[in-house]
Amino acid sequence: MTTETQARSLFDPEILRPALLESVRKLDPRVQVRNPVMFVVEIGAVITTVAWLIQVFGGGPLGGGHEPAGFTLAVTVWLWLTVVFANLAEALAEGRGRAQAASLRAMRTETTATLRDGGEKSAAELTRGDVVVILAGEPIPGDGTVIEGIASVDESAITGESAPVIREAGGDRSAVTGGTRVLSDRIVVEITQEPGKSFLDRMIALVEGAERRKTPNEIALGILLAALTLIFIIVIVSLRPFALFADTELSETTLIALLIALIPTTIGALLSAIGIAGMDRLVRRNVLALSGRAVEASGDCDVLLLDKTGTITLGNREATEFVPMPGVTEAELAEAAQMSSLADETPEGRSIVVLAKGFGIREHDFAQHGEPTFVPFTAQTRMSGVDFNGTRLRKGAGDSIESWVTEEGGRPPAELKAELDRIGREGGTPLAVARNERVLGVIYLKDVVKEGMKARFDQLRAMGIRTIMVTGDNKLTAAKIAEEAGVDDFLAEATPERKLELIKEQQSDGRLVAMTGDGTNDAPALAQADVGVAMNTGTQAAREAGNMVDLDSNPTKLIEIVEVGKQLLITRGALTTFSIANDVAKYFAILPAMFAATYAVGSGSGPLDALNVMSLGTPESAILSAVIFNALIIPLLIPLSLRGVRYRPIGATGLLRRNMLIYGLGGLVVPFIGIKLIDLVVHNLLGA
Amino acid sequence: MPQGWLQIAVFLVVLIALIKPVGIYMARVFTNRRVFLTPVVGPIERLTFKVLRVRPEAEGQDWKAYARSVIVFSLFSWLALYLILRTQAAHPFNPEGFHSGPWDLSFNTASSFVTNTNWQYYGGETTLTYFSQMAGLTVQNFASAGVGIVVVIALIRGITARSGRELGNFWQDLIRTLLYILVPISIIGALFLVSQGVIQNIGGYSMIHTLTGGTQVLAQGPVASQEVIKELGTNGGGFFNVNSAFPFENSSGLTNFFEMLLILVIPASLTYTYGRMVGSQRQGWAIFSAMFTLFIVGVIVVYMAEQHGTVAQHAAGLHTHAFNGSTGGNMEGKDQRFGVAGTSLWAAITTVTSCGAVNGALESLTGLGQAVPFSNLSLSEVVFGGVGTGLYSMLLYVLLAVFIGGLMVGRTPEYLGKKIQAREIKLVSLGVLVTPLAVLLASGLASATRAGTRSIYAGINPQGFSETLYAYLSQANNNGSALAGYTGFIQPNAPGNVGAYGISFADLLGGAVMIGARFLPILFVLGVAGALAEKRVSPAGLGTMRTDNPTFVILLIGVVILVGALTFFPALLLGPVVQSLTTRLF
């Protein structure tokens, strides 16, 4: 079901090289100031750089203490690297999008479009309301609606799907996208975009992150991180007088090292990368979210509205049973049913022919009956059939056949009504078959629920999402299918108005509603829903009303979208927890080092040296190791933040427990190990 | 030692048994329903409304109006108290003829009692008239406790509001809190204390001849009426300088037990009230569990530490084992009436709550034992905490935990159906930040300046640092207990405040810290209440993080400890931690 295109490797040199350059360029304070946490790191790095310069040119450590210049330099280098690593994370995330954007940009057509009135216009200048003519082999110059003709269109450039799709005037398959190519025939398209605002343009802007605005949860988290940073700044500012009181001089470098180790740099560095990567993951699933807010909202969805037809059931019903009336054999009914369906090219009609074959009835040779006349289905008669040799076969809705038979002078048998009711109750669609004035029986058409739907709905339920099936069927039929498919609720006899009402009703109860839609009459509901996923095959109106477009036009994609939305939040929450929990180990590394000699008796180490539980080599190597760990953890977590923490539909409590264990407890333990290992290298191998 | 554990266990059982009935009673009071006292108190209530022209039904307040009332009321209280303290020479009920203390001391004291801190740079029996104690301090003990309680009630209403912005009416809430809760319990409690030997008179001090043949002045006063609300309202300001260690305030093991109950009964029962008001008792128990866990760990640590003594004591040859019917342990600064368990439990209770009353010298606790009051204060008084203040501070942490945890389950975080977003997080962060910031900045300033170190008793050593840090931890958390050497008021041995002077730096900085750390969080809390009141409620589903199960309780404890520990760990290192690791005596 997933149509995820293969992600480029993170360390693809084509992405890595420009990202490295970019991460240095992003050291510009005007860029950094947007991220308070990393901005503080940069300021810290500047101060230690100055401290180092002063030491090199003969001064002592800035602020006090006895550390050698080499220590100051080492801390300085790692502080700058911390900022660079953070930039790298963002640059890598953007780089992947940019690679995608580049291939999209290549598609933007520079051709001239032929207007219907004979004129020509550059594709870039087309505006809303222009009407253009496109012939086979030509690229479509802009987004619009087909107003005349039918054509097969190659949309592989944006969807990745190589099979051409049909686009035609009227109906729900009328939207075309600029940059795709007409393969056959000729269509007339009314342009619906303003210049520079095409679907393709928006898509490029999205994957590049140019239009990225912070999402509500990201803003809230940013505030929390800024608050934590502020707390730690005050902790550090007050630590100097505290230390002086204990007759301990601390250098600026040491204090800044502690500050940077404490503020939530891990999540601060990865926050924007997580957001960009989330969008990118959606794009790779062929979904275009028109705002990050929508992606977040999808993770919050409580209710999913799914159209029955095409989403829950296969688009078509299938004939599964012939039910003859008294005095009619099954074979007789099958034959009549088959003959009346010969000209019926609908999937239902074909399934009747296929079922009839099981009764040994083969293709009929109408020649022996004379020239047949096929009667097509119309919305008024609600039946179709065939006339030959004075025999008139009809099949159609129960009540239509009843009244037809009555008109012909026959009397519908009492059993007919009973059978029609039974099939309806069982969730099927009955089609009655009549020969002249006689009702032969009923064909049982069944909705076929797609395989695996029940499992998917169970999964959704485990995620805490209720599914509501929307169908035009009557209540009985709807109830039966709803039960079979395992949805939580259904809306029967749905009209666009009732659908809209249902959404509003759910929302007024405080629920967030997601839905998919493609038709123009879905547009109001798509706009009303918190997450409206428009099918790319749908109309332009639908595509503009929704806040996401699914290029695969796969209605069950919603489930994946919800997962991506949740992943986004989980990744942020998990890394925040990890980041904060890390501080405990950093305290145990740096504070004993800072106060190793405080209140010492004689020349021995002071009482606080007992807190050096990791038995790190020297005060300098301890502080440096914590700073190095703090920097290195960022690139180590880049893959996780781009991939996202895996979402498991195990209920909120299970998920919370799991993530608390991994990222909370893990966040407590991992840095103890990491810092110790780094210290072994720094102290023993490098002799710091 | 088993006997000590038994004392602690009995106390906890009685406390837990009280939570439900008291919690239900308070919930009925705050939802303006009939209670058994209504026939008696109802007429008084109506009369008070009439006199004060409060029309509760007509005057629901949004958060801004509610906050304005809190500020106006507290400002008026402050001015009234300051005026009383400045005019002592003119007071009736002044048998000892006290003059007013210095203005900076009055500033500190007024700020202290209006903020429910009850930090005392003065000794009651040597500085204040009976009138100041009765009309000034005791009144504020009731009023400030009432303010704390009504703020949390407003927050609860914000959390549960289904529509609209109204949080109730401050005046109605305050009056009902006083009339139905604080005053009735105080009357009964005071009578009980008097029956146990706590004094209540307005006569002059008496001179007695001691057994050893010397003479001693015995201070007197209207003690019981102030003592009971001092505990019940988690105020903590003693009538006498040595607070509840003085037999006239706390006469026996029984009164000690009773007073500890008074301190905890409202903060603990409010969690039940909370559960009742939000419509899910489990929510209340979850918060109670988190508080209780943090509390009990502190109790165990301080009791074991005090019983065991310190490395330095052992090195100096001090005997801390039980022998000859004595409990042993570190008895320095403890009263034989209460013993090691009674003092340790008291120390834990008065520092988890913002009561700050003492029945022994915190200064004399062992290093590790002292770490408990320190840690309790570092957790920003969210473990039961002050009446009302504890629960609203804890609810800020709950929202913080909900936010972090909510992200981890992949949904926009929501608490009881209300989404926690940027605005709430901003207010919550500010509310949580104020106290630590105030503590660190003020104690940094106090330990770095000559003006600041003048207040220290123990000298420039870890103990002196502990005194300083504790002073501002206590004032910023509106607790009021002290490592008692630290001072802001110098009083020569002369009657009636003659020649006394204040240490302005300590008095003014402390006063400012108390006011800031009390009212800024209140404003942020009411802001949160206002923001939440307007929110729609989303129904809970499987994907919603539950806030009433053990997993959440663990998360909440983790958040409280991490935020507290991370903020104060470096500072604690240089005070109590050094002292428990060193073999030197400071």
CSV table of N, CA and C in Angstrom, one decimal, chain B residues 475-519:
chain,number,residue,atom,x,y,z
B,475,GLN,N,12.5,32.3,51.1
B,475,GLN,CA,11.7,33.5,50.8
B,475,GLN,C,11.0,33.4,49.4
B,476,ALA,N,11.8,32.9,48.4
B,476,ALA,CA,11.2,32.9,47.1
B,476,ALA,C,10.1,31.8,47.0
B,477,ASN,N,10.2,30.8,47.8
B,477,ASN,CA,9.1,29.8,47.8
B,477,ASN,C,8.0,30.1,48.8
B,478,ASN,N,8.1,31.3,49.4
B,478,ASN,CA,7.1,31.7,50.4
B,478,ASN,C,7.0,30.6,51.5
B,479,ASN,N,8.2,30.1,51.9
B,479,ASN,CA,8.1,29.1,52.9
B,479,ASN,C,8.3,29.7,54.3
B,480,GLY,N,9.4,30.4,54.5
B,480,GLY,CA,9.6,31.1,55.8
B,480,GLY,C,10.5,30.4,56.8
B,481,SER,N,10.8,29.2,56.6
B,481,SER,CA,11.8,28.6,57.5
B,481,SER,C,13.2,29.1,57.2
B,482,ALA,N,14.1,28.9,58.1
B,482,ALA,CA,15.4,29.4,57.9
B,482,ALA,C,16.5,28.6,58.6
B,483,LEU,N,17.7,28.7,58.0
B,483,LEU,CA,18.8,28.2,58.8
B,483,LEU,C,19.1,29.4,59.7
B,484,ALA,N,18.7,29.3,61.0
B,484,ALA,CA,18.4,30.5,61.7
B,484,ALA,C,19.5,31.5,62.0
B,485,GLY,N,20.7,31.2,61.7
B,485,GLY,CA,21.7,32.2,61.9
B,485,GLY,C,21.6,33.4,61.0
B,486,TYR,N,21.1,33.2,59.9
B,486,TYR,CA,21.0,34.3,58.9
B,486,TYR,C,20.1,35.4,59.3
B,487,THR,N,20.5,36.6,59.3
B,487,THR,CA,19.6,37.6,59.8
B,487,THR,C,19.6,38.9,59.0
B,488,GLY,N,18.5,39.7,59.2
B,488,GLY,CA,18.4,41.0,58.6
B,488,GLY,C,18.1,42.0,59.6
B,489,PHE,N,18.3,41.7,60.9
B,489,PHE,CA,17.8,42.6,62.0
B,489,PHE,C,18.7,42.4,63.2
B,490,ILE,N,19.3,43.5,63.6
B,490,ILE,CA,20.2,43.4,64.7
B,490,ILE,C,19.5,44.1,65.9
B,491,GLN,N,19.4,43.4,67.0
B,491,GLN,CA,18.7,44.0,68.2
B,491,GLN,C,19.6,43.9,69.4
B,492,PRO,N,20.0,45.1,69.9
B,492,PRO,CA,20.8,45.0,71.1
B,492,PRO,C,19.9,44.6,72.3
B,493,ASN,N,20.6,44.2,73.4
B,493,ASN,CA,19.8,43.7,74.5
B,493,ASN,C,19.3,44.8,75.3
B,494,ALA,N,18.3,45.5,74.7
B,494,ALA,CA,17.6,46.6,75.4
B,494,ALA,C,16.1,46.5,75.1
B,495,PRO,N,15.3,46.9,76.0
B,495,PRO,CA,13.9,46.7,75.9
B,495,PRO,C,13.3,47.6,74.8
B,496,GLY,N,12.2,47.1,74.1
B,496,GLY,CA,11.3,47.9,73.3
B,496,GLY,C,11.9,48.4,72.0
B,497,ASN,N,12.8,47.6,71.4
B,497,ASN,CA,13.3,47.9,70.0
B,497,ASN,C,14.2,49.1,70.0
B,498,VAL,N,14.6,49.5,71.2
B,498,VAL,CA,15.5,50.7,71.2
B,498,VAL,C,16.9,50.4,70.7
B,499,GLY,N,17.3,51.1,69.7
B,499,GLY,CA,18.7,50.9,69.2
B,499,GLY,C,18.8,49.8,68.2
B,500,ALA,N,17.6,49.2,67.8
B,500,ALA,CA,17.7,48.1,66.9
B,500,ALA,C,17.8,48.7,65.5
B,501,TYR,N,18.4,47.9,64.6
B,501,TYR,CA,18.5,48.4,63.2
B,501,TYR,C,18.4,47.2,62.3
B,502,GLY,N,18.0,47.4,61.1
B,502,GLY,CA,17.8,46.4,60.1
B,502,GLY,C,19.0,46.3,59.2
B,503,ILE,N,19.3,45.2,58.6
B,503,ILE,CA,20.3,45.1,57.5
B,503,ILE,C,19.5,45.3,56.2
B,504,SER,N,19.5,46.5,55.7
B,504,SER,CA,18.6,46.9,54.6
B,504,SER,C,18.7,46.0,53.4
B,505,PHE,N,19.9,45.6,53.1
B,505,PHE,CA,20.1,44.8,51.9
B,505,PHE,C,19.2,43.5,52.0
B,506,ALA,N,19.4,42.8,53.1
B,506,ALA,CA,18.7,41.5,53.3
B,506,ALA,C,17.2,41.8,53.4
B,507,ASP,N,16.8,42.8,54.1
B,507,ASP,CA,15.3,43.1,54.3
B,507,ASP,C,14.7,43.4,53.0
B,508,LEU,N,15.3,44.3,52.2
B,508,LEU,CA,14.7,44.8,51.0
B,508,LEU,C,14.7,43.7,49.9
B,509,LEU,N,15.9,43.1,49.7
B,509,LEU,CA,16.0,42.1,48.7
B,509,LEU,C,15.0,40.9,49.0
B,510,GLY,N,15.0,40.5,50.3
B,510,GLY,CA,14.1,39.4,50.7
B,510,GLY,C,12.7,39.8,50.5
B,511,GLY,N,12.3,41.0,50.8
B,511,GLY,CA,10.9,41.5,50.6
B,511,GLY,C,10.5,41.4,49.2
B,512,ALA,N,11.4,42.0,48.4
B,512,ALA,CA,11.1,42.0,46.9
B,512,ALA,C,11.0,40.6,46.4
B,513,VAL,N,11.9,39.7,46.8
B,513,VAL,CA,11.9,38.3,46.3
B,513,VAL,C,10.5,37.7,46.7
B,514,MET,N,10.1,37.9,48.0
B,514,MET,CA,8.9,37.3,48.4
B,514,MET,C,7.7,37.8,47.6
B,515,ILE,N,7.6,39.1,47.4
B,515,ILE,CA,6.5,39.6,46.6
B,515,ILE,C,6.5,39.2,45.2
B,516,GLY,N,7.7,39.2,44.6
B,516,GLY,CA,7.8,38.8,43.2
B,516,GLY,C,7.5,37.4,43.0
B,517,ALA,N,8.0,36.5,43.8
B,517,ALA,CA,7.9,35.1,43.7
B,517,ALA,C,6.5,34.6,44.1
B,518,ARG,N,5.7,35.5,44.8
B,518,ARG,CA,4.4,35.1,45.1
B,518,ARG,C,3.4,35.6,44.0
B,519,PHE,N,3.5,36.8,43.7
B,519,PHE,CA,2.4,37.4,42.8
B,519,PHE,C,2.6,37.2,41.3
